[in-house]
Short mmCIF file of C-alpha atoms in Angstrom, two decimals:
data_model
loop_
_atom_site.label_atom_id
_atom_site.label_comp_id
_atom_site.label_asym_id
_atom_site.label_seq_id
_atom_site.Cartn_x
_atom_site.Cartn_y
_atom_site.Cartn_z
CA MET A 1 152.35 151.16 -55.09
CA ASN A 2 149.04 149.59 -56.05
CA PRO A 3 148.71 149.64 -59.84
CA ALA A 4 145.37 148.84 -61.47
CA LEU A 5 145.35 145.49 -63.27
CA THR A 6 143.65 144.75 -66.54
CA GLN A 7 141.40 141.72 -66.93
CA PHE A 8 144.35 139.73 -68.31
CA GLY A 9 146.67 141.14 -65.66
CA ALA A 10 144.37 139.93 -62.89
CA GLN A 11 144.07 136.52 -64.54
CA MET A 12 147.81 135.96 -65.01
CA SER A 13 148.91 137.36 -61.65
CA HIS A 14 147.24 134.53 -59.72
CA LEU A 15 148.91 131.18 -59.09
CA THR A 16 146.96 128.12 -60.17
CA GLY A 17 147.04 124.41 -59.41
CA VAL A 18 150.22 122.96 -57.93
CA ARG A 19 152.03 126.31 -58.05
CA ALA A 20 149.57 127.62 -55.46
CA ILE A 21 150.09 124.55 -53.27
CA MET A 22 153.88 124.80 -53.59
CA LYS A 23 153.69 128.09 -51.71
CA ASP A 24 152.17 126.23 -48.76
CA ILE A 25 154.75 123.44 -49.07
CA ILE A 26 157.66 125.90 -49.05
CA GLU A 27 156.23 127.64 -45.97
CA THR A 28 155.75 124.24 -44.27
CA LEU A 29 159.37 123.27 -44.90
CA ARG A 30 160.63 126.63 -43.65
CA ALA A 31 158.51 126.52 -40.49
CA GLY A 32 159.28 122.88 -39.73
CA SER A 33 160.98 123.70 -36.42
CA GLY A 34 163.36 120.78 -36.73
CA GLN A 35 160.77 118.34 -38.06
CA GLU A 36 162.09 116.25 -40.94
CA PHE A 37 159.83 115.89 -43.95
CA ILE A 38 159.82 113.34 -46.75
CA ASN A 39 158.91 115.58 -49.66
CA LEU A 40 157.01 113.64 -52.33
CA SER A 41 155.60 116.75 -53.99
CA ALA A 42 158.42 117.67 -56.34
CA GLY A 43 158.13 117.67 -60.12
CA ASN A 44 161.83 118.54 -60.37
CA PRO A 45 163.72 115.62 -61.94
CA VAL A 46 166.51 113.97 -59.96
CA ILE A 47 170.04 114.96 -61.06
CA LEU A 48 171.33 111.59 -62.27
CA PRO A 49 175.16 111.47 -62.55
CA GLU A 50 175.19 109.98 -66.07
CA VAL A 51 172.73 112.59 -67.32
CA GLU A 52 174.60 115.49 -65.74
CA GLN A 53 177.85 114.20 -67.26
CA LEU A 54 176.26 114.09 -70.71
CA TRP A 55 175.38 117.79 -70.47
CA ARG A 56 178.82 118.64 -69.06
CA ASP A 57 180.47 116.89 -72.02
CA CYS A 58 178.21 118.64 -74.53
CA THR A 59 178.93 121.97 -72.86
CA ALA A 60 182.69 121.35 -73.06
CA GLU A 61 182.35 120.60 -76.78
CA LEU A 62 180.39 123.82 -77.33
CA LEU A 63 182.90 125.91 -75.38
CA ALA A 64 185.78 124.49 -77.43
CA SER A 65 184.04 125.09 -80.76
CA PRO A 66 184.09 128.21 -82.98
CA GLU A 67 180.29 128.04 -82.80
CA TYR A 68 180.17 129.37 -79.23
CA GLY A 69 180.20 133.09 -80.06
CA GLU A 70 177.49 132.68 -82.69
CA VAL A 71 175.29 130.80 -80.21
CA VAL A 72 175.63 133.11 -77.20
CA CYS A 73 176.49 136.52 -78.63
CA ARG A 74 173.96 136.89 -81.45
CA TYR A 75 170.19 136.88 -81.94
CA GLY A 76 168.72 134.02 -83.91
CA SER A 77 165.69 132.89 -85.85
CA SER A 78 162.32 132.88 -84.07
CA GLN A 79 161.85 129.32 -85.24
CA GLY A 80 164.89 128.04 -83.34
CA TYR A 81 168.60 127.33 -83.66
CA GLN A 82 168.96 125.76 -87.10
CA PRO A 83 171.51 123.02 -86.20
CA PHE A 84 169.18 121.93 -83.39
CA ILE A 85 166.18 121.86 -85.73
CA ASN A 86 168.25 119.81 -88.18
CA ALA A 87 169.24 117.33 -85.44
CA VAL A 88 165.61 116.82 -84.38
CA LEU A 89 164.55 116.54 -88.02
CA ALA A 90 167.14 113.90 -88.87
CA ASP A 91 166.45 111.90 -85.70
CA PHE A 92 162.67 111.80 -86.11
CA ASN A 93 162.69 111.15 -89.84
CA GLN A 94 165.05 108.23 -89.36
CA ARG A 95 163.53 106.91 -86.13
CA TYR A 96 159.86 107.07 -87.13
CA GLY A 97 160.05 106.95 -90.93
CA LEU A 98 158.72 110.50 -91.34
CA ASN A 99 159.17 113.06 -94.11
CA LEU A 100 159.38 116.19 -91.99
CA THR A 101 160.96 119.39 -93.24
CA ASP A 102 162.36 122.13 -91.04
CA ARG A 103 159.09 124.05 -91.52
CA ASN A 104 157.34 121.39 -89.40
CA ILE A 105 159.39 122.23 -86.27
CA LEU A 106 159.33 125.10 -83.76
CA ILE A 107 161.63 125.44 -80.75
CA THR A 108 160.14 127.24 -77.73
CA PRO A 109 161.24 128.21 -74.18
CA GLY A 110 159.87 125.00 -72.66
CA SER A 111 156.76 123.11 -73.70
CA GLN A 112 154.54 125.11 -71.29
CA SER A 113 154.98 128.04 -73.67
CA ILE A 114 153.64 125.91 -76.57
CA TYR A 115 150.37 125.43 -74.71
CA PHE A 116 150.18 129.12 -73.85
CA TYR A 117 150.60 130.03 -77.52
CA ALA A 118 148.11 127.35 -78.59
CA ALA A 119 145.50 128.12 -75.93
CA ASN A 120 145.43 131.80 -76.90
CA ALA A 121 145.87 131.44 -80.66
CA PHE A 122 143.12 128.82 -81.04
CA GLY A 123 141.07 129.18 -77.83
CA GLY A 124 139.12 132.16 -76.50
CA TYR A 125 136.91 134.61 -78.34
CA THR A 126 137.04 134.93 -82.12
CA THR A 127 136.77 138.27 -83.94
CA SER A 128 133.03 137.54 -84.23
CA LYS A 129 132.82 137.06 -80.40
CA GLN A 130 132.31 133.29 -80.57
CA LEU A 131 133.96 131.36 -77.72
CA LYS A 132 136.33 128.64 -78.91
CA ASN A 133 137.04 126.04 -76.23
CA ILE A 134 140.32 124.43 -75.22
CA VAL A 135 139.22 120.83 -74.70
CA LEU A 136 141.00 118.51 -72.25
CA PRO A 137 139.64 115.07 -73.26
CA LEU A 138 140.87 113.15 -70.21
CA SER A 139 140.62 114.52 -66.67
CA PRO A 140 142.68 114.59 -64.46
CA ASP A 141 145.55 116.04 -66.47
CA TYR A 142 148.48 118.44 -66.14
CA THR A 143 147.58 121.22 -63.71
CA GLY A 144 149.41 123.79 -65.88
CA TYR A 145 146.64 123.66 -68.49
CA GLY A 146 144.49 125.55 -66.00
CA GLY A 147 146.62 128.67 -66.26
CA VAL A 148 147.55 128.86 -69.94
CA SER A 149 144.43 130.57 -71.27
CA LEU A 150 143.81 134.30 -70.93
CA ILE A 151 140.11 133.34 -71.11
CA PRO A 152 139.61 130.89 -68.19
CA GLU A 153 136.10 129.90 -69.25
CA ALA A 154 137.53 128.51 -72.50
CA VAL A 155 139.18 125.55 -70.71
CA VAL A 156 136.77 122.61 -70.68
CA ALA A 157 137.63 119.10 -69.42
CA CYS A 158 135.83 115.81 -69.87
CA LYS A 159 135.11 113.40 -67.01
CA PRO A 160 136.69 109.98 -67.72
CA THR A 161 135.52 106.43 -67.25
CA LEU A 162 137.31 104.37 -64.58
CA ASP A 163 138.61 100.93 -65.50
CA ILE A 164 138.83 99.30 -62.03
CA ASP A 165 140.52 96.04 -61.01
CA ALA A 166 139.19 95.80 -57.44
CA ALA A 167 140.99 92.58 -56.54
CA ALA A 168 144.39 94.01 -57.50
CA HIS A 169 143.66 97.51 -56.07
CA ARG A 170 144.50 99.05 -59.47
CA PHE A 171 142.63 101.32 -61.86
CA LYS A 172 143.08 103.32 -65.06
CA TYR A 173 141.38 106.39 -66.53
CA ARG A 174 140.01 106.14 -70.07
CA PRO A 175 138.44 108.82 -72.29
CA ASP A 176 134.63 108.69 -72.21
CA PHE A 177 133.85 109.19 -75.89
CA SER A 178 130.11 109.20 -75.13
CA GLN A 179 130.64 112.41 -73.14
CA LEU A 180 133.55 113.99 -75.04
CA SER A 181 132.28 117.12 -76.76
CA ILE A 182 134.40 118.14 -79.75
CA ASP A 183 132.38 120.27 -82.14
CA GLN A 184 132.24 123.65 -83.87
CA THR A 185 132.95 125.36 -80.52
CA THR A 186 136.30 123.56 -80.19
CA GLY A 187 139.38 125.69 -80.82
CA CYS A 188 142.01 123.09 -79.92
CA VAL A 189 142.53 119.93 -77.88
CA ILE A 190 145.36 119.34 -75.36
CA PHE A 191 146.36 116.27 -73.34
CA SER A 192 149.53 114.72 -71.90
CA ARG A 193 150.84 111.27 -72.88
CA PRO A 194 152.27 109.85 -70.59
CA CYS A 195 150.12 111.85 -68.22
CA ASN A 196 151.21 114.10 -65.40
CA PRO A 197 149.86 113.39 -62.73
CA THR A 198 148.53 109.86 -63.22
CA GLY A 199 151.11 108.08 -65.38
CA ASN A 200 148.30 107.16 -67.78
CA VAL A 201 149.16 106.47 -71.44
CA LEU A 202 146.33 106.84 -73.94
CA SER A 203 146.35 104.08 -76.54
CA ASP A 204 147.22 104.77 -80.18
CA ASP A 205 143.58 104.16 -81.11
CA GLU A 206 142.34 106.64 -78.48
CA VAL A 207 144.75 109.32 -79.75
CA LYS A 208 143.70 108.75 -83.35
CA LYS A 209 140.01 108.82 -82.44
CA ILE A 210 140.41 112.15 -80.60
CA ALA A 211 142.39 113.57 -83.55
CA ASP A 212 139.76 112.42 -86.05
CA LEU A 213 136.95 114.03 -84.02
CA ALA A 214 138.89 117.31 -83.91
CA ALA A 215 139.91 117.17 -87.59
CA ALA A 216 136.25 117.36 -88.61
CA PHE A 217 136.23 120.89 -87.16
CA ASP A 218 139.77 121.93 -88.23
CA ALA A 219 140.88 121.91 -84.59
CA PRO A 220 144.54 121.11 -83.85
CA VAL A 221 145.38 118.48 -81.22
CA PHE A 222 148.41 119.20 -79.02
CA VAL A 223 149.86 115.99 -77.54
CA ASP A 224 152.05 116.87 -74.57
CA SER A 225 154.88 114.31 -74.71
CA ALA A 226 157.08 115.79 -71.99
CA TYR A 227 157.55 112.24 -70.63
CA GLY A 228 157.36 110.37 -73.93
CA PRO A 229 159.85 108.68 -76.25
CA PRO A 230 162.47 109.03 -77.66
CA PHE A 231 163.67 111.34 -74.88
CA PRO A 232 163.18 111.26 -71.91
CA ALA A 233 161.39 107.97 -72.78
CA LEU A 234 159.63 107.84 -69.41
CA ASN A 235 157.01 105.45 -70.74
CA PHE A 236 156.94 102.18 -68.80
CA THR A 237 154.60 100.60 -71.34
CA GLU A 238 154.97 100.41 -75.11
CA MET A 239 153.67 103.50 -76.88
CA THR A 240 154.06 105.03 -80.31
CA PRO A 241 154.23 108.81 -80.87
CA ILE A 242 151.53 109.80 -83.38
CA PHE A 243 152.34 112.33 -86.11
CA GLY A 244 150.60 113.97 -89.04
CA GLY A 245 147.29 115.61 -89.87
CA ASN A 246 146.03 117.95 -87.18
CA ILE A 247 148.30 116.48 -84.44
CA VAL A 248 151.05 118.67 -82.99
CA HIS A 249 153.58 116.50 -81.17
CA CYS A 250 154.99 118.55 -78.26
CA MET A 251 158.18 117.65 -76.42
CA SER A 252 160.38 118.98 -73.67
CA LEU A 253 163.96 118.30 -72.59
CA SER A 254 163.17 119.15 -68.95
CA LYS A 255 162.84 115.54 -67.79
CA ALA A 256 165.87 114.64 -69.90
CA GLY A 257 168.03 116.70 -67.55
CA LEU A 258 167.64 120.25 -68.90
CA PRO A 259 164.74 121.84 -66.97
CA GLY A 260 166.82 124.96 -66.34
CA GLU A 261 167.39 125.61 -70.04
CA ARG A 262 163.68 125.61 -71.03
CA ILE A 263 163.60 123.77 -74.36
CA GLY A 264 160.29 122.85 -75.94
CA ILE A 265 159.82 121.24 -79.35
CA ALA A 266 156.62 121.39 -81.41
CA ILE A 267 156.32 119.13 -84.47
CA GLY A 268 153.29 119.51 -86.71
CA ASP A 269 151.55 120.93 -89.75
CA GLU A 270 153.44 123.84 -91.29
CA LYS A 271 150.48 126.23 -91.03
CA ILE A 272 149.98 125.53 -87.32
CA ILE A 273 153.72 125.83 -86.65
CA GLN A 274 153.81 129.17 -88.48
CA ILE A 275 151.00 130.57 -86.32
CA LEU A 276 152.80 129.47 -83.15
CA GLU A 277 156.08 130.94 -84.44
CA CYS A 278 154.45 134.34 -85.04
CA PHE A 279 153.04 134.22 -81.50
CA GLN A 280 156.52 133.47 -80.17
CA THR A 281 158.14 136.26 -82.20
CA ASN A 282 155.79 138.81 -80.67
CA MET A 283 156.24 137.42 -77.17
CA CYS A 284 159.95 136.71 -76.73
CA ILE A 285 161.74 136.86 -80.14
CA HIS A 286 163.17 133.34 -79.83
CA SER A 287 164.00 130.53 -77.42
CA PRO A 288 167.42 130.64 -75.67
CA ARG A 289 170.12 129.14 -77.92
CA TYR A 290 172.69 127.81 -75.44
CA GLY A 291 170.57 124.84 -74.39
CA GLN A 292 169.66 124.15 -78.01
CA ALA A 293 173.33 124.08 -78.99
CA ILE A 294 174.34 121.51 -76.38
CA ALA A 295 171.18 119.46 -77.04
CA THR A 296 172.11 119.38 -80.75
CA ARG A 297 175.18 117.35 -79.84
CA ALA A 298 173.31 115.01 -77.48
CA ILE A 299 170.61 114.22 -80.06
CA ALA A 300 172.83 113.99 -83.14
CA SER A 301 175.21 111.55 -81.41
CA GLY A 302 172.35 109.33 -80.24
CA ALA A 303 173.55 109.74 -76.64
CA LEU A 304 170.36 111.39 -75.37
CA ALA A 305 168.04 108.66 -76.66
CA ASP A 306 170.39 105.99 -75.32
CA ILE A 307 170.68 107.50 -71.84
CA SER A 308 166.91 108.02 -71.73
CA ILE A 309 166.21 104.33 -72.28
CA ASN A 310 169.07 102.89 -70.24
CA VAL A 311 169.34 105.35 -67.33
CA ILE A 312 166.38 107.71 -66.92
CA ARG A 313 163.54 105.25 -67.58
CA PRO A 314 164.76 102.38 -65.34
CA TYR A 315 165.54 104.81 -62.52
CA TYR A 316 161.95 106.04 -62.23
CA GLN A 317 160.41 102.68 -63.08
CA SER A 318 162.22 101.16 -60.09
CA LYS A 319 160.86 103.97 -57.87
CA PHE A 320 157.31 103.21 -58.96
CA ALA A 321 157.89 99.55 -58.13
CA ILE A 322 158.81 100.56 -54.54
CA VAL A 323 155.58 102.57 -54.19
CA GLU A 324 153.61 99.64 -55.60
CA THR A 325 155.23 96.94 -53.46
CA THR A 326 155.12 98.95 -50.23
CA LEU A 327 151.46 99.87 -50.62
CA GLU A 328 150.55 96.27 -51.40
CA GLN A 329 152.24 95.18 -48.18
CA ALA A 330 151.16 98.05 -45.92
CA MET A 331 147.64 98.96 -47.05
CA PRO A 332 144.72 96.95 -45.63
CA LYS A 333 143.24 94.63 -48.26
CA ASP A 334 139.66 95.42 -47.21
CA LEU A 335 139.93 99.19 -47.83
CA PRO A 336 138.95 100.78 -51.18
CA TRP A 337 142.38 102.07 -52.22
CA PHE A 338 143.42 102.01 -55.88
CA LEU A 339 146.79 102.79 -57.42
CA HIS A 340 146.72 104.01 -61.01
CA ARG A 341 148.46 101.71 -63.46
CA GLY A 342 152.09 102.84 -63.68
CA GLU A 343 152.48 103.44 -67.41
CA GLY A 344 154.94 106.35 -67.35
CA ALA A 345 156.06 109.76 -66.00
CA ILE A 346 157.66 110.44 -62.59
CA PHE A 347 154.62 110.21 -60.34
CA ALA A 348 152.30 107.67 -58.76
CA TRP A 349 148.58 108.46 -58.41
CA LEU A 350 146.55 107.05 -55.53
CA TRP A 351 142.75 107.02 -55.33
CA LEU A 352 141.16 106.53 -51.87
CA LYS A 353 137.52 105.83 -52.62
CA ASP A 354 135.03 107.21 -50.08
CA LEU A 355 137.85 108.99 -48.25
CA PRO A 356 136.39 110.28 -44.92
CA MET A 357 137.94 113.72 -45.50
CA THR A 358 139.01 115.82 -48.48
CA ASP A 359 142.34 115.38 -50.24
CA TRP A 360 143.43 118.79 -48.90
CA GLU A 361 142.64 117.73 -45.33
CA LEU A 362 144.54 114.46 -45.83
CA TYR A 363 147.48 116.47 -47.19
CA GLN A 364 147.46 118.46 -43.92
CA GLU A 365 147.26 115.28 -41.80
CA LEU A 366 150.16 113.66 -43.66
CA LYS A 367 152.32 116.72 -42.98
CA LYS A 368 151.89 115.98 -39.25
CA VAL A 369 153.66 112.64 -39.77
CA GLY A 370 156.39 114.18 -41.92
CA VAL A 371 155.08 113.28 -45.39
CA ILE A 372 154.34 115.85 -48.10
CA VAL A 373 152.34 114.85 -51.19
CA VAL A 374 150.14 116.90 -53.56
CA PRO A 375 146.33 116.95 -53.18
CA GLY A 376 144.79 115.48 -56.31
CA SER A 377 142.06 118.10 -56.75
CA SER A 378 144.69 120.43 -58.26
CA PHE A 379 144.74 118.29 -61.41
CA PHE A 380 141.21 118.71 -62.71
CA PRO A 381 141.40 122.07 -64.56
CA GLY A 382 138.34 122.78 -66.66
CA LEU A 383 136.18 120.03 -65.13
CA ARG A 384 132.96 121.83 -64.23
CA GLU A 385 131.14 118.83 -62.81
CA ASP A 386 131.01 118.41 -59.03
CA TRP A 387 132.69 115.01 -58.79
CA GLN A 388 133.58 113.53 -55.39
CA HIS A 389 136.46 111.58 -56.97
CA LYS A 390 138.36 114.88 -57.44
CA HIS A 391 138.79 115.09 -53.65
CA GLU A 392 139.90 111.48 -53.10
CA CYS A 393 143.27 111.37 -54.89
CA LEU A 394 146.93 112.12 -54.17
CA ARG A 395 149.93 112.65 -56.46
CA ILE A 396 153.11 111.01 -55.16
CA SER A 397 156.47 112.05 -56.62
CA LEU A 398 159.03 109.37 -57.48
CA THR A 399 161.98 111.72 -56.92
CA ALA A 400 162.87 110.75 -53.32
CA THR A 401 165.30 108.02 -52.24
CA ASN A 402 164.19 104.38 -52.06
CA ASP A 403 164.17 104.44 -48.25
CA GLU A 404 162.23 107.71 -48.14
CA ILE A 405 159.58 106.42 -50.53
CA GLU A 406 159.18 103.18 -48.58
CA THR A 407 158.95 104.99 -45.23
CA ALA A 408 156.48 107.55 -46.60
CA MET A 409 154.20 104.86 -48.06
CA LYS A 410 154.15 103.03 -44.72
CA ARG A 411 153.22 106.25 -42.90
CA LEU A 412 150.56 106.98 -45.49
CA ALA A 413 149.09 103.48 -45.13
CA GLN A 414 149.00 103.83 -41.36
CA MET A 415 147.25 107.19 -41.65
CA VAL A 416 144.70 105.88 -44.16
CA LYS A 417 143.91 102.88 -41.98
CA LYS A 418 143.18 105.12 -38.98
CA LEU A 419 140.98 107.44 -41.06
CA TYR A 420 138.77 104.68 -42.40
CA GLN A 421 138.50 103.02 -38.99
CA SER A 422 137.37 106.27 -37.36
#
C-alpha cells in the first residue's frame, strides 16, 4: 500500500536530527560482526539504583492506596492529575517564593509535546497568512526543535558568539544580541537551559533580556529546563529558574528517572497555559496519570529534589570530569581543540577547529576504532547560515562507564592527532 501523504504528513513522517542518525547507529551495532563499541551517543539516562528504588517505593505506595483505581481506570482532566499539580504548585511556591495557582500549570506527555503545541499554536502562518517565526536564540540547541513545527520554514536560529579560552582549550557559546532578531514576525522563542547538546547555561541576565525583547511583541518564551533544578538538577553551575511575565518554564521528569512515563510540566501565564491545554485536549485528551501519581509522592515528600542534588547531579558531574581530565592528558596541546564549559546536562561538547574532514566523516572514522559519538551538525536546526563551525563539533554522552569514557577519549585523541598531522 502506498497512500498519498498530505503536506503535513510528508513533513512529520521524516526523521530529523539525532533520530535520523540513531538509525545508522542501531544498524552499526547490529552489523558489528563481533566488534565491541563504546557507545557515547545515548541520551537515555543511566538507571541509578537509588533513583530506581525511589520509583519502586512510590509505585508500591500507589498500589497499596485506594487511589489506584481512580488513577488507572478513569479518564482525567486535560490539565493534568490534580494531586500532581498541587504537589508541583506547593513545591515551587515554597521553593522559589512564587504565588502560582493551579491555572498556571499544565501536565503534558513529556516536554517535547509542549514544544510541539507551542511551535504550532504560536508559530507558522496566521489566519491573515503572515508567517510567525519560532526563534531559537542560541545555536546549537536541542535537535528536537527541528521537528516540532508543521511549518519547517518557521524555525529560525541565531548564530552565537564564541567566548574562547585558547590556553585552557575551553569555550562557551553566548547569545549574539546584535544579530538576534525578535520582532513583529516572532511567534515564540524556545531554548534549553542547561542546553542539550552543549551543557551551556544562559545567565539570568541573558534569559531576562531575551524575555524582554519578546515581551515587546507579545511573544511567549519557552525555557526548556529538562536538565534544570529542582529536579533533575543537572546544573553543574549555579542557576536560577526564571518565572513570570511571558516566560513559560518547561520541565521534564525524564532525566529524573521517568523517561518511560513521559511527564512534562509547563508553568506560565494562565492565558498561554490555557491555549496549550486546548491544543492537548484536541490531540490526546490528557497526559498518562500513572506516572503523575507516583511523581506526586516523590515531589511532595521532598525525596525527588533530594535525590536529584545528592545522587543524579554528582553522578554525571563526575563523568564530565573524566572526559575533561582524559582529553587534557591525551589531546596534543598545539592542536585547536576546545571543550565546551561543563555547566550542566548529560553530555560533553567538543569543537575541533579547522577539522580536516566533516563531523559526519569523523563519526564514521571513530566507528572504525569502536567509538560512537553524535556528529554536531545535527544540533543546528533553523540556522540558515553556512557556518563551517557546524561541521567541526561532536556530542559525547556521559552515560557510559568511567573506564569506557576514558578509553573512548584516548581513542578519539589518537584519531584527532592523526587527522591533523595528515
